[in-house]
PDB file of C-alpha atoms in Angstrom:
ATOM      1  CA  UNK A   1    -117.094  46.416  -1.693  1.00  0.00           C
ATOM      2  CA  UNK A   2    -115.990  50.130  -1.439  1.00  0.00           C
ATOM      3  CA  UNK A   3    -112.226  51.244  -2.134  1.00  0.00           C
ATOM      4  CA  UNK A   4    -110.325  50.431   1.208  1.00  0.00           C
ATOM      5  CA  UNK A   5    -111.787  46.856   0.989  1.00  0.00           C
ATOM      6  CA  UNK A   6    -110.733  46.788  -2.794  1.00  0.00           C
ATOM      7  CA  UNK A   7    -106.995  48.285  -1.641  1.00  0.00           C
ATOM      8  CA  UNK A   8    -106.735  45.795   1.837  1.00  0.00           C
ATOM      9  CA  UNK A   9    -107.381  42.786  -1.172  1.00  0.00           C
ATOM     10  CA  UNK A  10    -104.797  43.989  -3.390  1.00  0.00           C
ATOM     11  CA  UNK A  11    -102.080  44.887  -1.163  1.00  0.00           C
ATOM     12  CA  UNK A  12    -102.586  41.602   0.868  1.00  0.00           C
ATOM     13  CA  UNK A  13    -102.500  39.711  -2.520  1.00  0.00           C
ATOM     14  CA  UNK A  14     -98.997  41.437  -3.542  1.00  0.00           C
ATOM     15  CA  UNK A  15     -97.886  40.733  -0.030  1.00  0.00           C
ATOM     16  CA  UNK A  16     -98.486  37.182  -0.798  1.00  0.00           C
ATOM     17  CA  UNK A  17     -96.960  36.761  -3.969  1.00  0.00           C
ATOM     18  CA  UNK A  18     -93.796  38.478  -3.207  1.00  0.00           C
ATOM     19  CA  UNK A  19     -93.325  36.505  -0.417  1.00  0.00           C
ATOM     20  CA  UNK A  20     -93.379  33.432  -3.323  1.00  0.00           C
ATOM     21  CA  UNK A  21     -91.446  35.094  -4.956  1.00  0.00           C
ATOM     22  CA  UNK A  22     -88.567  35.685  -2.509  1.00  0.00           C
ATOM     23  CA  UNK A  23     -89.243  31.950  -1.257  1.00  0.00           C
ATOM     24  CA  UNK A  24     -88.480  30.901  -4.817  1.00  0.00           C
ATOM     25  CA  UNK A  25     -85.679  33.376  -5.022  1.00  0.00           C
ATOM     26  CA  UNK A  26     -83.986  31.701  -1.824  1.00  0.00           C
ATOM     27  CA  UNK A  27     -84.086  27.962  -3.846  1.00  0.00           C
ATOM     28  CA  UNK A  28     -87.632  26.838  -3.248  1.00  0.00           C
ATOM     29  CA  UNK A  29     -86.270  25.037  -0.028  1.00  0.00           C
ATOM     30  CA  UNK A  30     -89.142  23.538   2.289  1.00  0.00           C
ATOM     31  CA  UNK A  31     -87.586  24.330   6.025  1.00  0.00           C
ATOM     32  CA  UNK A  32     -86.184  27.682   6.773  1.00  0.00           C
ATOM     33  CA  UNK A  33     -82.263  27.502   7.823  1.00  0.00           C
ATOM     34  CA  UNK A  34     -80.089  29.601   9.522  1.00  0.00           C
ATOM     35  CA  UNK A  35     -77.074  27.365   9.144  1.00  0.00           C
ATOM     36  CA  UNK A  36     -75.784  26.010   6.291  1.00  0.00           C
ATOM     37  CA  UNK A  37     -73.023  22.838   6.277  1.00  0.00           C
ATOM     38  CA  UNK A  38     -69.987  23.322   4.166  1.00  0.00           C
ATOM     39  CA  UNK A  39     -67.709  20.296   2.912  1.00  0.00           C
ATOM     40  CA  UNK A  40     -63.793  21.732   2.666  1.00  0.00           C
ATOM     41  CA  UNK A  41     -61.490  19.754   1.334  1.00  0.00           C
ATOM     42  CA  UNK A  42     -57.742  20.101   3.392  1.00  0.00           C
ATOM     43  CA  UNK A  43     -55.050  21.784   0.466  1.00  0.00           C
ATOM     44  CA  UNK A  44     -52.661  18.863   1.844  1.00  0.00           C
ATOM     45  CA  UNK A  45     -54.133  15.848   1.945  1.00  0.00           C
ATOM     46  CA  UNK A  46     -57.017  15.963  -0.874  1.00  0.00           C
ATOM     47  CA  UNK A  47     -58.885  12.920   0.817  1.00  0.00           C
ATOM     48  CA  UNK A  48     -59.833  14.555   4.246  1.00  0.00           C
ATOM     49  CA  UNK A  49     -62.783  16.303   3.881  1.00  0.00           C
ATOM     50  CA  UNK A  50     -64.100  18.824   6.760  1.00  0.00           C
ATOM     51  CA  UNK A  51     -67.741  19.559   7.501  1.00  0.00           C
ATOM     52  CA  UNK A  52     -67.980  23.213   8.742  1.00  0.00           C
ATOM     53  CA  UNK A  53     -71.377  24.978   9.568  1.00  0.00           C
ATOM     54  CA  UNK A  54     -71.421  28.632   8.244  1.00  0.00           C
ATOM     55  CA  UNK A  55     -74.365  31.136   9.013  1.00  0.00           C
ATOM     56  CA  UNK A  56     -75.827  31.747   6.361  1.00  0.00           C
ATOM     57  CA  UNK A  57     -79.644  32.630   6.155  1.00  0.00           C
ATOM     58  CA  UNK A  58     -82.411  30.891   3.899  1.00  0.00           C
ATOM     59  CA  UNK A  59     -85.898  31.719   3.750  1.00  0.00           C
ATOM     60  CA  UNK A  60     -88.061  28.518   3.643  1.00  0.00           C
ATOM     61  CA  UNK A  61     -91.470  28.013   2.762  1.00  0.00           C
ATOM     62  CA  UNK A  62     -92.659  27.279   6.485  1.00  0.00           C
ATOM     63  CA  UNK A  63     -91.984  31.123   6.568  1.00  0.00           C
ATOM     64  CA  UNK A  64     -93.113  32.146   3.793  1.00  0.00           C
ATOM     65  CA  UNK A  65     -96.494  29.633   4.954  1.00  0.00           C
ATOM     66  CA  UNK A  66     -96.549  31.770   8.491  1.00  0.00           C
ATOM     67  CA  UNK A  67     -96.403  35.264   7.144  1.00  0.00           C
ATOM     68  CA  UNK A  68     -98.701  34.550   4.763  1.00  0.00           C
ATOM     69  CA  UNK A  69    -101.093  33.237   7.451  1.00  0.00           C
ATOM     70  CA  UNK A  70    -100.897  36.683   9.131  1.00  0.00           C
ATOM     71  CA  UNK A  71    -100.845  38.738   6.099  1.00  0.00           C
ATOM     72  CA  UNK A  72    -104.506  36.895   5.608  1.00  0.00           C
ATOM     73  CA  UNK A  73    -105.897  37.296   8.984  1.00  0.00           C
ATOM     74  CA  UNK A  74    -104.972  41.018   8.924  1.00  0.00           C
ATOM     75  CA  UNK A  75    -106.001  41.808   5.462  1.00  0.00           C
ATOM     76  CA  UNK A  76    -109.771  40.190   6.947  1.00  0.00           C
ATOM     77  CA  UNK A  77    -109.578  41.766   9.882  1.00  0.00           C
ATOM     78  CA  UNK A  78    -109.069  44.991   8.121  1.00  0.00           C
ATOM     79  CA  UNK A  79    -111.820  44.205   4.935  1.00  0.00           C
ATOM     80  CA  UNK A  80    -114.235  43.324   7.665  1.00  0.00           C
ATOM     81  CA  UNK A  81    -113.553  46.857   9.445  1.00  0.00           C
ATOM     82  CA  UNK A  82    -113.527  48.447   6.570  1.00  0.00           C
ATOM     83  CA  UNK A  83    -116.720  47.426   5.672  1.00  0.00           C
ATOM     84  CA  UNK A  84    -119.688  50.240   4.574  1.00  0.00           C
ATOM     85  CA  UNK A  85    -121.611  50.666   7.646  1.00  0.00           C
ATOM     86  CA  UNK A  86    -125.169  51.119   7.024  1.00  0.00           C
ATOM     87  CA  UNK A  87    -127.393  52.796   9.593  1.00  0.00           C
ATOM     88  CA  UNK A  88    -131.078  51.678   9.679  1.00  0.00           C
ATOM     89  CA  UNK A  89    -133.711  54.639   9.881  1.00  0.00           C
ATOM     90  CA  UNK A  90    -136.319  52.315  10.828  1.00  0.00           C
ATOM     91  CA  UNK A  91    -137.576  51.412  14.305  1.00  0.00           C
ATOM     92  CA  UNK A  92    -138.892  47.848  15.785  1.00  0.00           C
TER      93      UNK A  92
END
C-alpha cells in the first residue's frame, strides 16, 4: 500500500465518522426530515391546540447511510487507481 492508498483510507474514514457525528449531532433520528410538526397552544382558549408544520431541516441516518455508501465506492475506486503499477520485464 503506497501513500495515496494510505491517504484515500484515511480521508474516506474521517469522511465517515463525521458524517456520525453530525447524524448524532442532529438527534440520532432514523428518517431524514425536512418538515417538522409544531403543537401551539391558542393564548385565548388554552385547550385548542394547533398543529403547524415548520421547515426545519434534520439530517437522518438514511443520509448519513447514502453518503457513506458513496464516500466508500469512491474511496475504492480511487485505492484501486491508485494502486503501484508494476511493469513486467519478462516476455511469454
Amino acid at each position: 500500500m503506497n501513500l495515496k492508498q494510505k491517504r484515500t483510507l484515511i480521508v474516506a474514514a474521517v469522511k465517515i465518522v463525521a458524517f456520525l457525528i453530525i447524524w448524532i449531532a442532529y438527534g440520532g433520528h432514523i428518517f431524514t426530515r425536512t418538515q417538522v410538526l409544531i403543537e401551539k397552544k391558542d393564548e385565548l382558549f388554552p385547550d385548542i391546540v394547533q398543529k403547524e408544520w415548520v421547515n426545519n431541516f434534520i439530517w437522518g441516518l438514511d443520509l448519513s447511510l447514502v453518503l457513506s455508501v458513496i464516500t466508500i465506492f469512491i474511496g475504492s475506486l480511487l485505492f484501486y487507481l491508485f494502486r503501484d503499477k508494476k511493469r513486467s520485464t519478462e516476455l511469454s
